[in-house]
C-alpha cells in the first residue's frame, strides 16, 4: 500500500513561531499536495509540487511556503504562525496517470496556534 | 476554477435505508470525478472515481455513483446503510487545465441511526 506519513498528528504552537509540517510518501509519486481542512469549507489547496524543487501556489498560499528537496518529502512552512492558521492540514500524493491515479492522503496534522 | 457543490452538510438515515449524497460540479468540459470518505481523526480514503467509460461506477463498501453529464452531477448512493458508514464524504473534481489538481466540495457528514 502507498503510504503518506505526516510527522505529527497534533501540534500546538505559539503565535509568531515558524512551523514546519513534514510529509513523506513511499511510492515514488511525482505529485504532492498540501491542503487545509476547515469545517464547512472542505479542503482548500495551499501548495502543490510536480517534481523535486518545483512548487506551485494553490488557492490559499498566503502565509505559507513549501519545500521539496527530495521526491519523497514535501514540507509545509508557516513563516510566522497566526491563530487564523489553526486548522487540520492534509498532505496527499498522486501518480500522474494509470489505474492508481488519484490522491493518497496522510492522516492529517491538527495544528493549534495559541 | 472548478466549483463543487455538495447539497446538505449533514444527512441522517436509518440503518438499512438508502444513502444518497449529492454532488454537482461546474464545468463545460466533463472532468474527472471522485468521492472520498473521511472517518474521524483520519485522512481521506478514495471510495470511487470516474475517468472515462461506463457512467455508473462501483466503489468500495457497496457504494456507487453515476456520472450524469446533462445534470453535471455525480451523486453517491448505497442501497442499505450500515452503522460503519457514518463518516464525512467529499466529492472532488479535477481541474480542467491540470488533471492532477483537484477541487473538493465542502463535505457531507453522514449519520446512521440504529
Coordinates of N, CA and C in Angstrom, one line a residue:
Chain A
X1 N 0.8 -1.2 0.0 CA 0.0 0.0 0.0 C 0.9 1.2 0.0
X2 N 0.4 2.2 -0.7 CA 1.0 3.5 -0.7 C 0.8 4.1 0.7
X3 N 1.9 4.7 1.2 CA 1.8 5.3 2.5 C 2.2 6.8 2.4
X4 N 1.4 7.6 2.9 CA 1.7 9.0 3.1 C 1.8 9.3 4.6
X5 N 2.9 9.7 5.1 CA 3.1 9.8 6.5 C 3.3 11.3 6.9
X6 N 2.5 11.8 7.7 CA 2.7 13.1 8.3 C 3.3 13.0 9.7
X7 N 4.3 13.8 9.9 CA 5.2 13.6 11.1 C 4.5 13.8 12.4
X8 N 3.4 14.6 12.5 CA 2.8 14.9 13.7 C 1.3 14.8 13.6
X9 N 0.6 14.2 14.5 CA -0.9 14.2 14.5 C -1.5 15.5 15.1
X10 N -0.8 15.9 16.1 CA -1.3 17.1 16.8 C -0.1 18.0 17.1
X11 N -0.3 19.3 16.9 CA 0.8 20.3 17.2 C 0.1 21.5 17.9
X12 N 0.8 22.0 18.9 CA 0.4 23.3 19.5 C 1.6 24.3 19.4
X13 N 1.4 25.4 18.7 CA 2.4 26.4 18.6 C 2.0 27.8 19.0
X14 N 2.9 28.6 19.3 CA 2.6 30.0 19.7 C 2.6 30.9 18.5
X15 N 1.8 31.9 18.6 CA 1.7 33.0 17.6 C 3.1 33.5 17.3
X16 N 3.5 33.6 16.0 CA 4.8 34.2 15.6 C 5.8 33.1 15.4
X17 N 5.6 31.9 15.9 CA 6.6 30.8 15.7 C 6.7 30.4 14.2
X18 N 7.8 29.9 13.8 CA 8.0 29.3 12.5 C 7.7 27.8 12.7
X19 N 6.7 27.3 11.8 CA 6.3 26.0 12.0 C 6.5 25.1 10.7
X20 N 7.0 23.9 10.9 CA 7.3 23.0 9.8 C 6.4 21.8 9.9
X21 N 5.6 21.5 8.9 CA 4.9 20.3 8.8 C 5.5 19.4 7.7
X22 N 5.8 18.2 8.1 CA 6.5 17.3 7.2 C 5.6 16.2 6.7
X23 N 5.9 15.8 5.4 CA 5.1 14.8 4.8 C 6.0 14.0 3.9
X24 N 5.9 12.6 4.1 CA 6.8 11.7 3.3 C 5.9 10.6 2.7
X25 N 6.2 10.4 1.4 CA 5.4 9.3 0.7 C 6.5 8.3 0.2
X26 N 6.0 7.0 0.2 CA 7.0 5.9 -0.1 C 6.8 5.2 -1.4
X27 N 6.0 5.8 -2.4 CA 5.7 5.1 -3.6 C 6.2 5.9 -4.8
X28 N 7.2 6.8 -4.7 CA 7.8 7.4 -5.8 C 6.8 8.2 -6.6
X29 N 5.8 8.8 -6.0 CA 4.8 9.6 -6.7 C 5.4 11.0 -7.1
X30 N 5.1 11.4 -8.3 CA 5.6 12.7 -8.7 C 4.9 13.9 -8.0
X31 N 3.6 13.8 -7.8 CA 2.8 14.9 -7.3 C 2.6 14.9 -5.8
X32 N 2.7 16.0 -5.2 CA 2.4 16.1 -3.8 C 1.7 17.4 -3.5
X33 N 0.8 17.4 -2.5 CA -0.1 18.5 -2.3 C -0.2 18.8 -0.8
X34 N -0.5 20.0 -0.4 CA -0.9 20.4 0.9 C -2.2 21.1 0.9
X35 N -3.2 20.5 1.7 CA -4.5 21.1 1.8 C -4.7 21.5 3.3
X36 N -5.6 22.5 3.5 CA -6.1 22.7 4.9 C -7.6 22.4 4.9
X37 N -8.1 21.8 6.0 CA -9.5 21.4 6.1 C -10.1 22.2 7.2
X38 N -11.1 22.9 6.9 CA -11.9 23.6 7.9 C -13.4 23.3 7.8
X39 N -14.1 23.2 9.0 CA -15.5 22.9 8.9 C -16.3 23.8 8.0
X40 N -17.1 23.2 7.2 CA -17.9 23.9 6.3 C -17.2 24.4 5.0
X41 N -15.9 24.3 5.0 CA -15.2 24.9 3.8 C -14.5 23.7 3.0
X42 N -14.6 22.5 3.5 CA -14.0 21.4 2.7 C -12.5 21.5 2.8
X43 N -11.9 21.1 1.7 CA -10.4 21.1 1.6 C -10.0 22.2 0.6
X44 N -9.1 23.0 1.0 CA -8.6 24.1 0.2 C -7.1 23.9 -0.1
X45 N -6.7 24.0 -1.3 CA -5.3 23.7 -1.7 C -4.4 24.9 -1.4
X46 N -3.3 24.6 -0.7 CA -2.4 25.6 -0.3 C -1.2 25.7 -1.3
X47 N -0.5 24.6 -1.5 CA 0.6 24.5 -2.5 C 0.6 23.1 -3.0
X48 N 1.2 22.9 -4.2 CA 1.5 21.6 -4.7 C 2.8 21.6 -5.5
X49 N 3.2 20.4 -5.8 CA 4.5 20.2 -6.4 C 4.5 19.0 -7.4
X50 N 5.0 19.2 -8.6 CA 5.0 18.1 -9.6 C 6.4 17.4 -9.6
X51 N 7.4 18.0 -9.0 CA 8.7 17.4 -9.1 C 9.6 18.0 -8.1
X52 N 10.7 17.4 -7.9 CA 11.7 18.0 -6.9 C 12.0 19.4 -7.3
X53 N 12.1 20.3 -6.3 CA 12.4 21.7 -6.4 C 11.3 22.5 -7.1
X54 N 10.2 21.9 -7.5 CA 9.2 22.6 -8.2 C 8.0 22.8 -7.3
X55 N 7.4 23.9 -7.3 CA 6.2 24.2 -6.5 C 5.3 25.2 -7.2
X56 N 4.0 25.1 -6.9 CA 3.1 26.0 -7.5 C 2.1 26.4 -6.4
X57 N 1.6 27.6 -6.4 CA 0.6 28.1 -5.5 C -0.7 27.5 -5.8
X58 N -1.4 27.2 -4.7 CA -2.8 26.7 -4.8 C -3.7 27.9 -4.6
X59 N -4.8 27.7 -4.0 CA -5.8 28.7 -3.8 C -5.6 29.6 -2.6
X60 N -4.9 29.2 -1.6 CA -4.7 30.0 -0.4 C -3.3 29.9 0.1
X61 N -2.3 30.4 -0.7 CA -0.9 30.3 -0.3 C -0.4 31.3 0.7
X62 N -1.2 32.3 0.9 CA -0.7 33.4 1.8 C -0.4 32.9 3.2
X63 N 0.8 33.3 3.6 CA 1.3 32.9 5.0 C 2.0 31.6 5.0
X64 N 2.1 30.9 3.8 CA 2.7 29.6 3.8 C 3.8 29.6 2.7
X65 N 4.7 28.7 2.9 CA 5.7 28.3 1.9 C 5.9 26.8 1.9
X66 N 6.6 26.3 0.9 CA 6.8 24.9 0.9 C 8.3 24.6 0.4
X67 N 8.7 23.4 0.6 CA 10.0 22.9 0.2 C 9.9 21.5 -0.3
X68 N 10.5 21.2 -1.4 CA 10.6 19.8 -1.9 C 12.0 19.6 -2.4
X69 N 12.9 19.2 -1.5 CA 14.3 18.9 -1.9 C 14.5 17.5 -2.3
X70 N 13.6 16.6 -1.9 CA 13.7 15.2 -2.3 C 12.3 14.8 -2.8
X71 N 12.2 13.8 -3.7 CA 11.0 13.5 -4.3 C 10.0 13.0 -3.3
X72 N 10.4 12.3 -2.2 CA 9.5 11.7 -1.3 C 9.0 12.6 -0.2
X73 N 9.6 13.8 -0.1 CA 9.3 14.7 1.1 C 8.8 16.0 0.6
X74 N 7.7 16.5 1.2 CA 7.1 17.8 0.9 C 6.8 18.5 2.2
X75 N 7.5 19.6 2.4 CA 7.3 20.3 3.7 C 6.5 21.5 3.6
X76 N 5.6 21.8 4.5 CA 4.8 23.0 4.5 C 5.4 23.8 5.7
X77 N 5.6 25.1 5.4 CA 6.2 26.0 6.4 C 5.3 27.2 6.6
X78 N 5.0 27.4 7.9 CA 4.3 28.6 8.3 C 5.3 29.6 8.8
X79 N 5.6 30.6 8.1 CA 6.7 31.5 8.4 C 6.5 32.2 9.7
X80 N 5.3 32.6 10.0 CA 5.0 33.3 11.3 C 3.6 32.9 11.7
X81 N 3.4 31.9 12.5 CA 2.1 31.3 12.7 C 1.2 32.3 13.3
X82 N -0.1 32.2 12.8 CA -1.1 33.1 13.4 C -2.3 32.2 13.8
X83 N -3.2 32.8 14.6 CA -4.3 32.0 15.1 C -5.2 31.6 14.0
X84 N -5.3 32.4 12.9 CA -6.1 32.0 11.7 C -5.6 30.8 11.0
X85 N -4.4 30.3 11.3 CA -3.9 29.1 10.7 C -4.1 27.9 11.5
X86 N -4.9 28.0 12.6 CA -5.3 26.8 13.3 C -6.3 26.1 12.4
X87 N -5.9 24.8 12.2 CA -6.7 24.0 11.2 C -6.1 22.6 11.2
X88 N -6.8 21.8 10.4 CA -6.3 20.4 10.1 C -5.6 20.5 8.7
X89 N -4.4 20.0 8.7 CA -3.6 20.1 7.5 C -3.4 18.7 6.9
X90 N -3.7 18.5 5.6 CA -3.7 17.2 5.0 C -2.7 17.2 3.8
X91 N -1.8 16.3 3.8 CA -0.9 16.1 2.7 C -1.4 14.9 1.9
X92 N -1.1 15.0 0.6 CA -1.5 14.0 -0.4 C -0.5 13.8 -1.4
X93 N -0.4 12.7 -2.0 CA 0.4 12.4 -3.2 C -0.3 11.7 -4.2
X94 N 0.1 11.8 -5.5 CA -0.5 11.1 -6.5 C 0.5 10.8 -7.7
X95 N 0.2 9.7 -8.4 CA 0.9 9.4 -9.6 C 0.2 10.0 -10.7
X96 N 0.9 10.4 -11.8 CA 0.2 11.2 -12.8 C -0.8 10.5 -13.7
X97 N -0.8 9.2 -13.7 CA -1.6 8.5 -14.7 C -1.8 7.1 -14.2
X98 N -2.6 6.3 -15.0 CA -2.8 4.9 -14.7 C -3.9 4.6 -13.8
X99 N -4.1 3.3 -13.5 CA -5.2 2.8 -12.8 C -5.2 3.3 -11.3
X100 N -4.0 3.6 -10.8 CA -3.9 4.0 -9.4 C -4.0 5.5 -9.3
X101 N -4.3 6.2 -10.4 CA -4.4 7.7 -10.3 C -5.5 8.1 -9.4
X102 N -5.1 9.2 -8.6 CA -6.0 9.7 -7.6 C -5.1 10.0 -6.4
X103 N -5.6 10.7 -5.5 CA -4.8 11.1 -4.3 C -4.8 10.0 -3.3
X104 N -3.6 9.9 -2.6 CA -3.5 9.2 -1.4 C -3.2 10.2 -0.3
X105 N -4.0 10.2 0.8 CA -3.8 11.2 1.8 C -3.1 10.6 3.0
X106 N -2.4 11.5 3.7 CA -1.9 11.2 5.1 C -3.0 11.3 6.1
X107 N -2.7 11.0 7.3 CA -3.7 11.1 8.4 C -4.0 12.5 8.9
X108 N -3.2 13.4 8.5 CA -3.5 14.8 8.9 C -2.7 15.2 10.1
X109 N -2.5 16.5 10.2 CA -1.9 17.2 11.4 C -2.9 18.3 11.8
X110 N -3.3 18.1 13.0 CA -4.2 19.2 13.6 C -3.3 20.2 14.3
X111 N -3.2 21.3 13.8 CA -2.4 22.4 14.3 C -3.3 23.4 15.0
X112 N -2.8 23.7 16.3 CA -3.5 24.8 17.1 C -2.4 25.9 17.3
X113 N -2.8 27.1 17.0 CA -1.9 28.2 17.2 C -2.5 29.1 18.3
X114 N -1.7 29.2 19.4 CA -2.3 30.0 20.5 C -1.6 31.3 20.7
Chain B
X1 N -11.7 28.5 -12.3 CA -11.6 27.3 -11.4 C -12.9 26.6 -11.3
X2 N -12.7 25.3 -11.1 CA -13.9 24.5 -10.9 C -14.6 24.8 -9.5
X3 N -15.9 24.5 -9.5 CA -16.5 24.5 -8.2 C -17.3 23.3 -8.0
X4 N -17.4 22.8 -6.7 CA -18.1 21.6 -6.4 C -19.1 21.9 -5.3
X5 N -20.3 21.5 -5.5 CA -21.4 21.8 -4.6 C -21.9 20.4 -4.0
X6 N -21.9 20.3 -2.7 CA -22.5 19.1 -2.1 C -23.7 19.6 -1.3
X7 N -24.8 19.2 -1.7 CA -26.1 19.6 -1.1 C -26.3 18.9 0.2
X8 N -26.4 19.7 1.3 CA -26.6 19.1 2.6 C -25.3 18.8 3.3
X9 N -25.0 19.6 4.3 CA -23.8 19.4 5.1 C -23.9 18.2 6.0
X10 N -25.2 17.9 6.4 CA -25.5 16.7 7.3 C -26.6 16.0 6.7
X11 N -26.4 14.6 6.6 CA -27.5 13.8 6.2 C -27.6 12.6 7.2
X12 N -28.9 12.4 7.6 CA -29.1 11.3 8.6 C -30.1 10.3 8.0
X13 N -29.7 9.0 8.1 CA -30.5 7.9 7.6 C -30.6 6.8 8.6
X14 N -31.6 6.0 8.5 CA -31.7 4.8 9.4 C -30.8 3.7 8.8
X15 N -30.4 2.8 9.7 CA -29.6 1.6 9.3 C -30.5 0.8 8.3
X16 N -30.0 0.4 7.2 CA -30.8 -0.3 6.2 C -31.4 0.5 5.1
X17 N -31.5 1.8 5.4 CA -32.1 2.7 4.4 C -31.1 3.1 3.3
X18 N -31.7 3.7 2.2 CA -30.9 4.1 1.1 C -30.1 5.4 1.5
X19 N -28.8 5.4 1.1 CA -28.0 6.5 1.2 C -27.9 7.3 -0.1
X20 N -28.1 8.6 -0.1 CA -28.0 9.4 -1.3 C -27.2 10.7 -0.9
X21 N -26.0 10.9 -1.4 CA -25.3 12.1 -1.2 C -25.1 12.8 -2.5
X22 N -25.4 14.0 -2.5 CA -25.5 14.8 -3.8 C -24.2 15.6 -4.1
X23 N -23.8 15.6 -5.3 CA -22.6 16.3 -5.8 C -22.9 16.9 -7.2
X24 N -22.8 18.2 -7.3 CA -22.8 18.9 -8.6 C -21.6 19.7 -8.8
X25 N -21.1 19.7 -10.1 CA -19.9 20.4 -10.4 C -20.2 21.5 -11.5
X26 N -19.3 22.4 -11.6 CA -19.4 23.4 -12.6 C -18.3 23.2 -13.6
X27 N -18.7 22.8 -14.8 CA -17.6 22.6 -15.8 C -18.3 22.4 -17.2
X28 N -17.8 23.1 -18.2 CA -18.3 22.9 -19.5 C -17.7 21.7 -20.2
X29 N -16.6 21.2 -19.6 CA -15.9 20.0 -20.1 C -16.0 19.0 -19.0
X30 N -16.4 17.8 -19.4 CA -16.6 16.8 -18.3 C -15.3 16.5 -17.7
X31 N -15.2 16.7 -16.3 CA -14.0 16.5 -15.6 C -13.9 15.0 -15.2
X32 N -12.8 14.8 -14.5 CA -12.7 13.5 -13.7 C -13.3 13.7 -12.4
X33 N -14.0 12.7 -11.8 CA -14.8 12.9 -10.6 C -14.4 11.8 -9.6
X34 N -14.5 12.2 -8.3 CA -14.1 11.3 -7.3 C -15.0 11.5 -6.1
X35 N -15.1 10.4 -5.3 CA -15.7 10.5 -3.9 C -14.7 9.9 -3.0
X36 N -14.5 10.7 -1.9 CA -13.6 10.3 -0.8 C -14.4 10.2 0.5
X37 N -14.0 9.4 1.4 CA -14.6 9.2 2.7 C -13.5 9.5 3.8
X38 N -14.0 10.2 4.9 CA -13.1 10.5 6.0 C -13.7 10.1 7.3
X39 N -13.1 9.1 7.9 CA -13.5 8.7 9.2 C -12.9 9.6 10.3
X40 N -13.4 9.7 11.5 CA -12.9 10.6 12.5 C -11.4 10.5 12.7
X41 N -10.8 11.6 12.7 CA -9.3 11.7 13.0 C -8.5 10.9 12.0
X42 N -8.9 10.8 10.8 CA -8.2 10.1 9.8 C -8.1 11.0 8.5
X43 N -7.2 10.6 7.6 CA -7.2 11.3 6.3 C -8.3 10.8 5.4
X44 N -8.3 11.2 4.2 CA -9.3 10.8 3.3 C -9.0 9.6 2.5
X45 N -10.0 8.7 2.2 CA -9.7 7.5 1.6 C -10.6 7.5 0.3
X46 N -10.0 7.0 -0.8 CA -10.8 7.0 -2.1 C -11.9 6.0 -2.0
X47 N -13.1 6.4 -2.4 CA -14.3 5.4 -2.5 C -14.4 4.9 -3.9
X48 N -14.4 5.9 -4.8 CA -14.6 5.5 -6.2 C -14.2 6.7 -7.1
X49 N -14.0 6.5 -8.4 CA -13.7 7.5 -9.3 C -14.3 7.3 -10.7
X50 N -14.5 8.3 -11.4 CA -15.0 8.3 -12.8 C -13.9 9.0 -13.6
X51 N -13.4 8.3 -14.6 CA -12.5 9.0 -15.6 C -13.1 8.9 -17.0
X52 N -13.3 7.8 -17.5 CA -13.9 7.6 -18.8 C -14.7 6.3 -18.8
X53 N -15.5 6.0 -19.8 CA -16.2 4.8 -19.9 C -17.5 4.8 -19.2
X54 N -17.9 3.7 -18.6 CA -19.2 3.5 -18.0 C -19.5 4.6 -17.0
X55 N -20.7 5.1 -17.1 CA -21.0 6.3 -16.2 C -21.4 5.8 -14.8
X56 N -21.8 4.6 -14.7 CA -22.1 4.1 -13.3 C -20.9 3.4 -12.8
X57 N -20.4 3.9 -11.7 CA -19.1 3.5 -11.2 C -19.3 2.8 -9.8
X58 N -18.7 1.7 -9.6 CA -18.9 1.0 -8.3 C -17.6 1.2 -7.5
X59 N -17.7 1.4 -6.2 CA -16.6 1.6 -5.4 C -16.5 0.6 -4.3
X60 N -15.8 1.0 -3.2 CA -15.6 0.1 -2.1 C -16.8 0.2 -1.1
X61 N -17.0 -0.8 -0.3 CA -18.0 -0.8 0.7 C -19.4 -0.7 0.2
X62 N -19.7 -1.1 -1.0 CA -21.0 -1.1 -1.6 C -21.5 0.2 -2.1
X63 N -20.7 1.2 -2.2 CA -21.1 2.5 -2.7 C -20.9 2.5 -4.3
X64 N -21.8 3.3 -4.9 CA -21.7 3.5 -6.3 C -22.1 5.0 -6.6
X65 N -21.7 5.4 -7.8 CA -22.0 6.8 -8.2 C -22.3 6.8 -9.7
X66 N -23.1 7.7 -10.2 CA -23.4 7.8 -11.6 C -23.1 9.2 -12.1
X67 N -22.3 9.2 -13.1 CA -22.0 10.5 -13.8 C -23.1 10.8 -14.8
X68 N -23.7 12.0 -14.6 CA -24.7 12.5 -15.5 C -24.3 13.8 -16.0
X69 N -23.8 13.8 -17.3 CA -23.3 14.9 -17.9 C -24.3 16.0 -18.1
X70 N -25.5 15.7 -18.4 CA -26.6 16.6 -18.7 C -27.0 17.4 -17.4
X71 N -26.8 16.7 -16.3 CA -27.1 17.3 -15.0 C -25.9 17.8 -14.2
X72 N -24.7 17.7 -14.8 CA -23.4 18.0 -14.1 C -23.4 17.5 -12.7
X73 N -23.8 16.2 -12.6 CA -23.9 15.6 -11.2 C -23.1 14.3 -11.1
X74 N -22.8 14.0 -9.9 CA -22.1 12.7 -9.6 C -22.5 12.3 -8.2
X75 N -23.8 11.9 -8.1 CA -24.3 11.6 -6.8 C -23.9 10.2 -6.3
X76 N -23.6 10.1 -5.0 CA -23.2 8.8 -4.4 C -24.3 8.1 -3.7
X77 N -24.4 6.8 -4.0 CA -25.5 6.1 -3.4 C -25.0 4.8 -2.8
X78 N -25.8 4.3 -1.8 CA -25.6 2.9 -1.3 C -27.0 2.4 -0.9
X79 N -27.4 1.2 -1.4 CA -28.7 0.7 -1.2 C -29.2 0.6 0.3
X80 N -28.2 0.2 1.1 CA -28.5 -0.2 2.5 C -27.4 0.3 3.4
X81 N -27.7 1.3 4.3 CA -26.7 1.9 5.1 C -26.4 1.0 6.3
X82 N -25.1 1.0 6.6 CA -24.6 0.3 7.8 C -24.1 1.4 8.8
X83 N -24.1 1.0 10.1 CA -23.6 1.9 11.1 C -22.1 2.3 10.8
X84 N -21.4 1.4 10.2 CA -20.0 1.7 9.9 C -19.8 2.8 8.8
X85 N -20.9 3.1 8.1 CA -20.8 4.1 7.0 C -20.8 5.5 7.6
X86 N -21.1 5.7 8.8 CA -21.1 7.1 9.4 C -19.7 7.7 9.3
X87 N -19.6 8.8 8.6 CA -18.3 9.4 8.3 C -18.6 10.7 7.5
X88 N -17.6 11.4 7.1 CA -17.8 12.6 6.2 C -17.4 12.2 4.8
X89 N -18.1 12.6 3.8 CA -17.9 12.3 2.5 C -17.6 13.5 1.6
X90 N -16.6 13.4 0.8 CA -16.2 14.6 0.0 C -16.2 14.2 -1.5
X91 N -16.8 15.1 -2.3 CA -16.8 14.9 -3.7 C -15.7 15.8 -4.2
X92 N -15.0 15.3 -5.3 CA -13.9 16.1 -5.8 C -13.9 16.0 -7.3
X93 N -13.4 17.1 -8.0 CA -13.3 17.1 -9.4 C -11.9 17.6 -9.8
X94 N -11.5 17.1 -11.0 CA -10.2 17.5 -11.4 C -10.2 18.9 -12.1
X95 N -9.2 19.6 -12.0 CA -9.1 20.9 -12.7 C -9.1 20.7 -14.2
X96 N -9.7 21.6 -15.0 CA -9.8 21.4 -16.4 C -8.4 21.5 -17.1
X97 N -7.6 22.4 -16.6 CA -6.3 22.6 -17.2 C -5.2 21.7 -16.7
X98 N -5.5 21.1 -15.5 CA -4.5 20.3 -14.9 C -5.2 19.2 -14.1
X99 N -5.2 18.0 -14.8 CA -5.9 16.9 -14.2 C -5.4 16.4 -12.9
X100 N -4.2 16.8 -12.6 CA -3.6 16.3 -11.3 C -4.0 17.2 -10.1
X101 N -4.7 18.3 -10.4 CA -5.2 19.2 -9.3 C -6.6 19.0 -9.1
X102 N -7.0 18.8 -7.9 CA -8.4 18.5 -7.6 C -9.1 19.7 -6.8
X103 N -10.4 19.8 -7.0 CA -11.2 20.7 -6.2 C -12.2 19.9 -5.4
X104 N -12.3 20.2 -4.1 CA -13.2 19.4 -3.2 C -14.4 20.2 -2.8
X105 N -15.5 19.5 -2.6 CA -16.7 20.1 -2.1 C -16.5 20.3 -0.6
X106 N -17.5 20.9 0.1 CA -17.4 21.2 1.5 C -17.7 20.0 2.4
X107 N -18.1 18.9 1.8 CA -18.3 17.7 2.6 C -19.7 17.5 3.1
X108 N -20.1 16.3 3.3 CA -21.4 15.9 3.8 C -21.1 14.9 4.9
X109 N -21.6 15.2 6.1 CA -21.5 14.2 7.2 C -22.7 13.3 7.3
X110 N -22.4 12.0 7.2 CA -23.5 11.0 7.2 C -23.6 10.5 8.6
X111 N -24.8 10.5 9.1 CA -25.2 9.9 10.4 C -26.1 8.7 10.1
X112 N -25.8 7.6 10.7 CA -26.6 6.4 10.5 C -27.2 6.1 11.9
X113 N -28.6 6.1 11.9 CA -29.3 5.8 13.1 C -29.6 4.3 13.3
X114 N -29.5 3.8 14.5 CA -29.8 2.4 14.6 C -31.3 2.1 14.5

